[in-house]
Coordinates of C-alpha atoms in Angstrom, one line a residue:
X12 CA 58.9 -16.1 17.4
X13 CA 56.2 -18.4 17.7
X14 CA 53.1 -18.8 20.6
X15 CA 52.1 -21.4 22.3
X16 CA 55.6 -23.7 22.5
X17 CA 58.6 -23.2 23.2
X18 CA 62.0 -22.8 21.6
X19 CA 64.9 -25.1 23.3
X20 CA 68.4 -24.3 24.1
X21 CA 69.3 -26.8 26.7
X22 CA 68.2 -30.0 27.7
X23 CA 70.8 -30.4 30.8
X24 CA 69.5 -28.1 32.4
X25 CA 66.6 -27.3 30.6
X26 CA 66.6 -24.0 29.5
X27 CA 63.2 -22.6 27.2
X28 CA 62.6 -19.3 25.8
X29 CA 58.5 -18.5 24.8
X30 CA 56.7 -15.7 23.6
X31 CA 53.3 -15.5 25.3
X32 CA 52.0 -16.9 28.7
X33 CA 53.4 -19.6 30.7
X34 CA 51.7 -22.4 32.4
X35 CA 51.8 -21.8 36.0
X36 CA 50.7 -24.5 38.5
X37 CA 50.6 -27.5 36.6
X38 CA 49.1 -26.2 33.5
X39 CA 46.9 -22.5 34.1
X40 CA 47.1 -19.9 31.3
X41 CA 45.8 -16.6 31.5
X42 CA 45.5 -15.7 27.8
X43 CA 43.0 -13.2 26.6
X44 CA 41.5 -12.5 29.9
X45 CA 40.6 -16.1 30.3
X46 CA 42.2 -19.0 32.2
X47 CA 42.9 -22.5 30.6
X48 CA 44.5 -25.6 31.5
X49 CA 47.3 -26.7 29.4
X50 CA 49.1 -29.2 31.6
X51 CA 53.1 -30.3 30.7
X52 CA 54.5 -33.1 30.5
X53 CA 55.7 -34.0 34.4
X54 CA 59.2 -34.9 32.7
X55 CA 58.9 -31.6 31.5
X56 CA 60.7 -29.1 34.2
X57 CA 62.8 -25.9 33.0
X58 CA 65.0 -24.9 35.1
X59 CA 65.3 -21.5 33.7
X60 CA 62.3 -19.7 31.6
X61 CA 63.1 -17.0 28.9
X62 CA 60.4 -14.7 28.5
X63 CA 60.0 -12.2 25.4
X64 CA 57.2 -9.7 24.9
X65 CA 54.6 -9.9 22.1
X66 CA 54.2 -6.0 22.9
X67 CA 55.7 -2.8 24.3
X68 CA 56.2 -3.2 27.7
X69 CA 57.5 0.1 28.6
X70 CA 55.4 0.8 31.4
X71 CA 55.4 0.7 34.9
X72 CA 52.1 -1.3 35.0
X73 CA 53.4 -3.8 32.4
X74 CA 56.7 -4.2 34.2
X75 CA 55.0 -4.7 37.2
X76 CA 53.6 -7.6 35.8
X77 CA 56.5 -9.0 34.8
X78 CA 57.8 -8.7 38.5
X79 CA 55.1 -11.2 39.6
X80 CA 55.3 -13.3 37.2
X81 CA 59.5 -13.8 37.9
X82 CA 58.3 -14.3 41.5
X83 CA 55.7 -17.2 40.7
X84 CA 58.1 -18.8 38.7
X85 CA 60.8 -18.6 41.4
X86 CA 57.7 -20.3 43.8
X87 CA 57.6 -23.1 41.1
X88 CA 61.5 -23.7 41.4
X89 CA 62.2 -21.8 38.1
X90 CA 64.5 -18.9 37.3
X91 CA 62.6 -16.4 35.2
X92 CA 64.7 -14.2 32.8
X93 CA 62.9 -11.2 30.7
X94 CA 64.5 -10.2 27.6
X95 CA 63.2 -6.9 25.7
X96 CA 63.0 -5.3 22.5
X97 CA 63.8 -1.7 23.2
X98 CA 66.2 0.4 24.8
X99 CA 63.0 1.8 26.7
X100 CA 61.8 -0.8 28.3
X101 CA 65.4 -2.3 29.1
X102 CA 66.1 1.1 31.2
X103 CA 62.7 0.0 32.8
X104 CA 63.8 -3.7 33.3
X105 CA 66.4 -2.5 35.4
X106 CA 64.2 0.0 37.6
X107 CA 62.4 -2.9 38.7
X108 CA 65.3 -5.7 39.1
X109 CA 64.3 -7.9 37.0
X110 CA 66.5 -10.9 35.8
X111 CA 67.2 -10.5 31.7
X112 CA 68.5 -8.6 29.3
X113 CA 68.0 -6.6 26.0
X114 CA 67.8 -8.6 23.1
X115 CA 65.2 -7.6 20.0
X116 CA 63.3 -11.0 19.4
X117 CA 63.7 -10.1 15.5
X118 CA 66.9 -11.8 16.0
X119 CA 64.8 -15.3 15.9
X120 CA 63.6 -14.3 12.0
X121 CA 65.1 -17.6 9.5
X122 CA 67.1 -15.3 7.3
X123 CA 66.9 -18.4 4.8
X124 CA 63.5 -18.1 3.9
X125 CA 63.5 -14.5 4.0
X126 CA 65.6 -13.6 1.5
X127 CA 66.7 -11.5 -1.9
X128 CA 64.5 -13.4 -4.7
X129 CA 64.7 -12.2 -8.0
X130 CA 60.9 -11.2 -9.0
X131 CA 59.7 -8.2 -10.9
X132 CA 58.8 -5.2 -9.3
X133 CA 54.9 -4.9 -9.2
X134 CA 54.2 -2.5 -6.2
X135 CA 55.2 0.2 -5.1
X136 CA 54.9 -0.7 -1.4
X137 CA 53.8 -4.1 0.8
X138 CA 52.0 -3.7 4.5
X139 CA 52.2 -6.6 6.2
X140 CA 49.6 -5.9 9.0
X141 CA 46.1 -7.7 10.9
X142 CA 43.1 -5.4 9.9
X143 CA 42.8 -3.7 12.8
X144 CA 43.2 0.0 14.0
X145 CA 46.5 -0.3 15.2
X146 CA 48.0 -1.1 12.1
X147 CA 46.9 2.6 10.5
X148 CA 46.3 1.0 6.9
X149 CA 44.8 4.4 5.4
X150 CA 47.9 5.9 5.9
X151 CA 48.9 3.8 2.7
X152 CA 46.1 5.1 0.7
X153 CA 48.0 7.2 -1.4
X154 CA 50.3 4.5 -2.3
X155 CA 48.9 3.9 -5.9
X156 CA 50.3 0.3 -6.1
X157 CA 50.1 -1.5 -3.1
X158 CA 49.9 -5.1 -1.8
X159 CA 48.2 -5.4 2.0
X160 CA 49.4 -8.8 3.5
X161 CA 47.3 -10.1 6.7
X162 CA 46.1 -13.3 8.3
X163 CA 43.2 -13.1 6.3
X164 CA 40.0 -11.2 5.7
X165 CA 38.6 -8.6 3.3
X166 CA 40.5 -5.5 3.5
X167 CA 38.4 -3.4 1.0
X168 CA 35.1 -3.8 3.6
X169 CA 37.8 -3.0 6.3
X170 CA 39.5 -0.1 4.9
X171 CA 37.9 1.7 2.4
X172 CA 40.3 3.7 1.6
X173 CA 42.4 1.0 0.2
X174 CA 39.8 -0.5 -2.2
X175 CA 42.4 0.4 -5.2
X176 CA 44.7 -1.8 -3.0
X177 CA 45.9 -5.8 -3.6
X178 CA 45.2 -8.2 -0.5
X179 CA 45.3 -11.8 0.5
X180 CA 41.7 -13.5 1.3
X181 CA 43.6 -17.0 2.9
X182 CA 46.4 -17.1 4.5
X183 CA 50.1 -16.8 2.9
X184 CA 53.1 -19.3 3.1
X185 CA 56.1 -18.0 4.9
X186 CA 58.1 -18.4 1.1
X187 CA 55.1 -17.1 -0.9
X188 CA 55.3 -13.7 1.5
X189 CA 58.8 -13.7 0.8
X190 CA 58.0 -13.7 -3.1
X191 CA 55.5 -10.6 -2.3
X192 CA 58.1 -8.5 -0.4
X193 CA 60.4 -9.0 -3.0
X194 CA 58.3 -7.8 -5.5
X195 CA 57.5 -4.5 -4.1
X196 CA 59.8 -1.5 -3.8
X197 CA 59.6 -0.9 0.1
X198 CA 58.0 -2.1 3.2
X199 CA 55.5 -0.6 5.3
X200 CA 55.1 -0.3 9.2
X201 CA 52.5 2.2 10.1
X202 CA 51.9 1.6 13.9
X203 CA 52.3 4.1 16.8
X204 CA 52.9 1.2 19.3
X205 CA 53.0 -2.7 19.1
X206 CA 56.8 -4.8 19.5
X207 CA 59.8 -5.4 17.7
X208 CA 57.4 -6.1 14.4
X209 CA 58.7 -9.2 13.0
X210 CA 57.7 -8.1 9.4
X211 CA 60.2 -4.8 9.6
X212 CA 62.9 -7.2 9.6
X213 CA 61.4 -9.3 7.2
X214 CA 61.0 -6.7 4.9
X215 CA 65.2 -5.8 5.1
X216 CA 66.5 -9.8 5.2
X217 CA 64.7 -9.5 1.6
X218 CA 66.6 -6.5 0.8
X219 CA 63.5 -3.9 0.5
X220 CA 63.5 -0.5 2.5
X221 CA 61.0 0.4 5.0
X222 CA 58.8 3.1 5.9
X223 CA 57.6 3.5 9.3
X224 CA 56.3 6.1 11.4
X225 CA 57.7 6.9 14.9
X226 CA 57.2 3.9 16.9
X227 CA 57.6 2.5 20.3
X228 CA 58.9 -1.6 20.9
X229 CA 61.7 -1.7 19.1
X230 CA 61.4 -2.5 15.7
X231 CA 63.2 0.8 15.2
X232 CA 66.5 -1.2 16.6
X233 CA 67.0 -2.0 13.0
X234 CA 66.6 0.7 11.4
X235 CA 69.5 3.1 9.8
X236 CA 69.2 6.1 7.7
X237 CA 69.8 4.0 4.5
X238 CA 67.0 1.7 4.9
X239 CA 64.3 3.3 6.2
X240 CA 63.2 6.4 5.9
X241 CA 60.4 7.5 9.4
X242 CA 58.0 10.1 8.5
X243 CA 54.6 11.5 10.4
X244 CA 51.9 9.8 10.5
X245 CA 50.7 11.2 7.4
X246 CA 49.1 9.5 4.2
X247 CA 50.8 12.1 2.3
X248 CA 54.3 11.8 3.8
X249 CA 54.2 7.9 3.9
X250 CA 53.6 8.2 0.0
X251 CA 56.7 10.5 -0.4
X252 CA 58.4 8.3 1.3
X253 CA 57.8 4.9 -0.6
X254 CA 58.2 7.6 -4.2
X255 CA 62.0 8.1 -2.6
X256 CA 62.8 4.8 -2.4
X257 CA 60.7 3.8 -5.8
X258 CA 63.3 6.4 -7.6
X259 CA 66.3 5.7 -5.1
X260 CA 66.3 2.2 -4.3
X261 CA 69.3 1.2 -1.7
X262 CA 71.0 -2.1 -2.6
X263 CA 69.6 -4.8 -1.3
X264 CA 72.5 -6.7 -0.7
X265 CA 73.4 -4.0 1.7
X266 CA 70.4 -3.8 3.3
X267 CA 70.1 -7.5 4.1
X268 CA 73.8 -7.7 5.2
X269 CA 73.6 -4.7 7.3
X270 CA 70.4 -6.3 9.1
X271 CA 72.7 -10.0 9.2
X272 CA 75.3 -8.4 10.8
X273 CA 72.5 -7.1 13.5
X274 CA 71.3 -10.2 14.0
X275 CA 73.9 -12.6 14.4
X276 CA 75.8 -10.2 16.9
X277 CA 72.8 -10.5 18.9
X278 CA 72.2 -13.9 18.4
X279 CA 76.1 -14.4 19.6
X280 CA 75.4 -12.2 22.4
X281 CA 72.1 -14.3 23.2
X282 CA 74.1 -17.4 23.2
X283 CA 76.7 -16.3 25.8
X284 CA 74.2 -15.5 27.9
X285 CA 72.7 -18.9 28.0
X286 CA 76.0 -20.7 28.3
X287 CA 77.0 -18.9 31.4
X288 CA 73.4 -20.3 32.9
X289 CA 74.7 -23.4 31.4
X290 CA 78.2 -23.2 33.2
X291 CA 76.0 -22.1 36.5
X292 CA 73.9 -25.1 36.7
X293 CA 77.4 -27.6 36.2
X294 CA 76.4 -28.4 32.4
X295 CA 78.8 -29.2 30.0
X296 CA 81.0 -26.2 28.7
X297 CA 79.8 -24.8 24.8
X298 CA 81.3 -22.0 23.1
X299 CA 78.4 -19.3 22.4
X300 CA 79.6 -19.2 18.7
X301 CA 79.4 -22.9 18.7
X302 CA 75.9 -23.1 20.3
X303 CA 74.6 -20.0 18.0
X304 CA 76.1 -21.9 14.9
X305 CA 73.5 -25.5 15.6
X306 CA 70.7 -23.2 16.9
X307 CA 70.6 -20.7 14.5
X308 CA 72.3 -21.8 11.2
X309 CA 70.1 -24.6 10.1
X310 CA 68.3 -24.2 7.0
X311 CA 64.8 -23.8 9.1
X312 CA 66.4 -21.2 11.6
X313 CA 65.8 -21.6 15.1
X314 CA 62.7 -23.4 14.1
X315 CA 64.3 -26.7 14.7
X316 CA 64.8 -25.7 18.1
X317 CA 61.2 -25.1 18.5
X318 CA 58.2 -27.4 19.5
X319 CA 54.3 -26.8 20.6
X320 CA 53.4 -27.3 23.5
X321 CA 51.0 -30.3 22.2
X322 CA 53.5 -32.2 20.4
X323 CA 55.4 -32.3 23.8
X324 CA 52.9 -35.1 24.7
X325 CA 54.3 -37.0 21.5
X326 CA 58.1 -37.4 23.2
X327 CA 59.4 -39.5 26.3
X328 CA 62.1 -37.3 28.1
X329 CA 64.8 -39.3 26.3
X330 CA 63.0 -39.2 22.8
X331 CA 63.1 -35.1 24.2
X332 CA 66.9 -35.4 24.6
X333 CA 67.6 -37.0 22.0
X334 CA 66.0 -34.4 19.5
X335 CA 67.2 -31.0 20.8
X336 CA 70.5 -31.8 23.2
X337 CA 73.0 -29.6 21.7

């Protein structure tokens, strides 16, 4: 998923799902601990919001939060819905009452960029991660041949202990990561705690294995004992690890239809949910397989059902309709 926009499943009624803040009365974002104003569009009124979390949420505090924020959308004549990535936090959805359901976000990945390429195998392992302590990077430093994949940055001044290690200095395109992963003989995901981890996913549509640690937000949703193999966080295990899958590598074929199969039940699941909103409000009637079929099976993904919250200056309400009415 991406921030600041939003990704459009019905136009009548307008229903949006986001990832990030929301821009309560008339255009205030808290982002970052500071406030901006990012005003929409007046045509622009969802009746229902779909929220997903960047991060585990699996806390009273943080589903707390998420219990205002429902209310101050219901104050602004919207119905707030959370969905979350882990069984967790969905146990903890339901302690609190809060509208939604549990549906990993991973499930919005475009399974046609990501994808089995035929490329040489150059590493033993790829870490897609931001340089920062989270991540754990020098638990891949005894991974002789590795490839480090952030937004950017030098990550042999970072992480010493990777300076035997490939990186990126500029950013990536989404089909030259896709090259990388292929190239590599497993995927690494090294956190204690962050969300579902759109990279573990990425890392199986292209038919490579992962190693993770033990993990909380739900990347783990994903996960069976033939792809991925979850050790302690140890440099020493996480190498053992990657060497299993270097000398026994699963198919990929298997691996990316097993983590399909994942998906599109979710996604199917996803899309009966929103119809019966749909039905609620007196829309017309759309079969979820139908709906998950245009929103999800274009060759960009659900990214054609997506647009920044900027660009919604660029459209009339019926230039709006016209582009994403199902």
């Amino acid at each position: 998923m991406l921030f600041h926009g939003f990704y459009i499943f019905s136009t009548q009624p307008l229903i949006v799902s986001f990832l990030g803040s929301y821009p309560f009365f008339g255009g205030f974002v808290y982002e970052q601990k500071k406030v901006t104003y990012k005003p929409l569009p007046k045509w622009f009124r969802p009746k229902h919001v779909i929220e997903h979390i960047p991060g585990w949420c699996g806390t009273p505090k943080q589903m707390l939060l998420r219990k205002i924020k429902a209310t101050l959308h219901s104050l602004e004549g919207r119905t707030h819905h959370l969905m979350v990535n882990a069984l967790d936090e969905e146990q903890l959805r339901k302690r609190f009452f809060i509208r939604g359901g549990h549906f990993n976000q991973n499930f919005y990945i475009n399974e046609h960029l990501y994808k089995i390429i035929d490329q040489p195998k150059i590493y033993d392992a790829i870490y897609t991660a931001q340089l920062n302590s989270s991540k754990r990077l020098w638990l891949a430093k005894n991974i002789e041949k590795l490839m480090v994949v952030s937004y950017g940055g030098d990550l042999h001044s970072y992480c010493p202990e990777l300076k035997h290690a490939d990186f990126n200095r500029e950013f990536l395109p989404r089909q030259e990561l896709a090259k990388k992963y292929n190239q590599a003989y497993a995927g690494l995901i090294l956190s204690a705690v962050e969300g579902a981890n759109l990279a573990s996913s990425e890392y199986l549509l292209c038919g490579i294995p992962v190693v993770s640690t033990p993990s909380k937000g739900g990347r783990d949703e994903f996960f069976t004992p033939e792809n991925s193999i979850i050790v302690p966080p140890d440099a020493e295990k996480v190498a053992e690890a990657v060497q299993t899958f270097k000398e026994l590598a699963p198919n990929p074929q298997d691996i990316r239809e097993q983590t399909l199969k994942k998906m599109n039940d979710w996604r199917l699941a996803y899309c009966t949910y929103i119809a019966n909103l749909i039905a609620q409000e007196g829309g017309k009637k759309i079969e979820p397989e139908v709906m998950r079929e245009k929103i999800f099976a274009a060759y960009d993904g659900i990214q054609s059902r997506y647009i920044k919250i900027a660009d919604l200056y660029k459209l009339s309400w019926q230039d709006f309709q016209d582009k994403f009415s199902l």
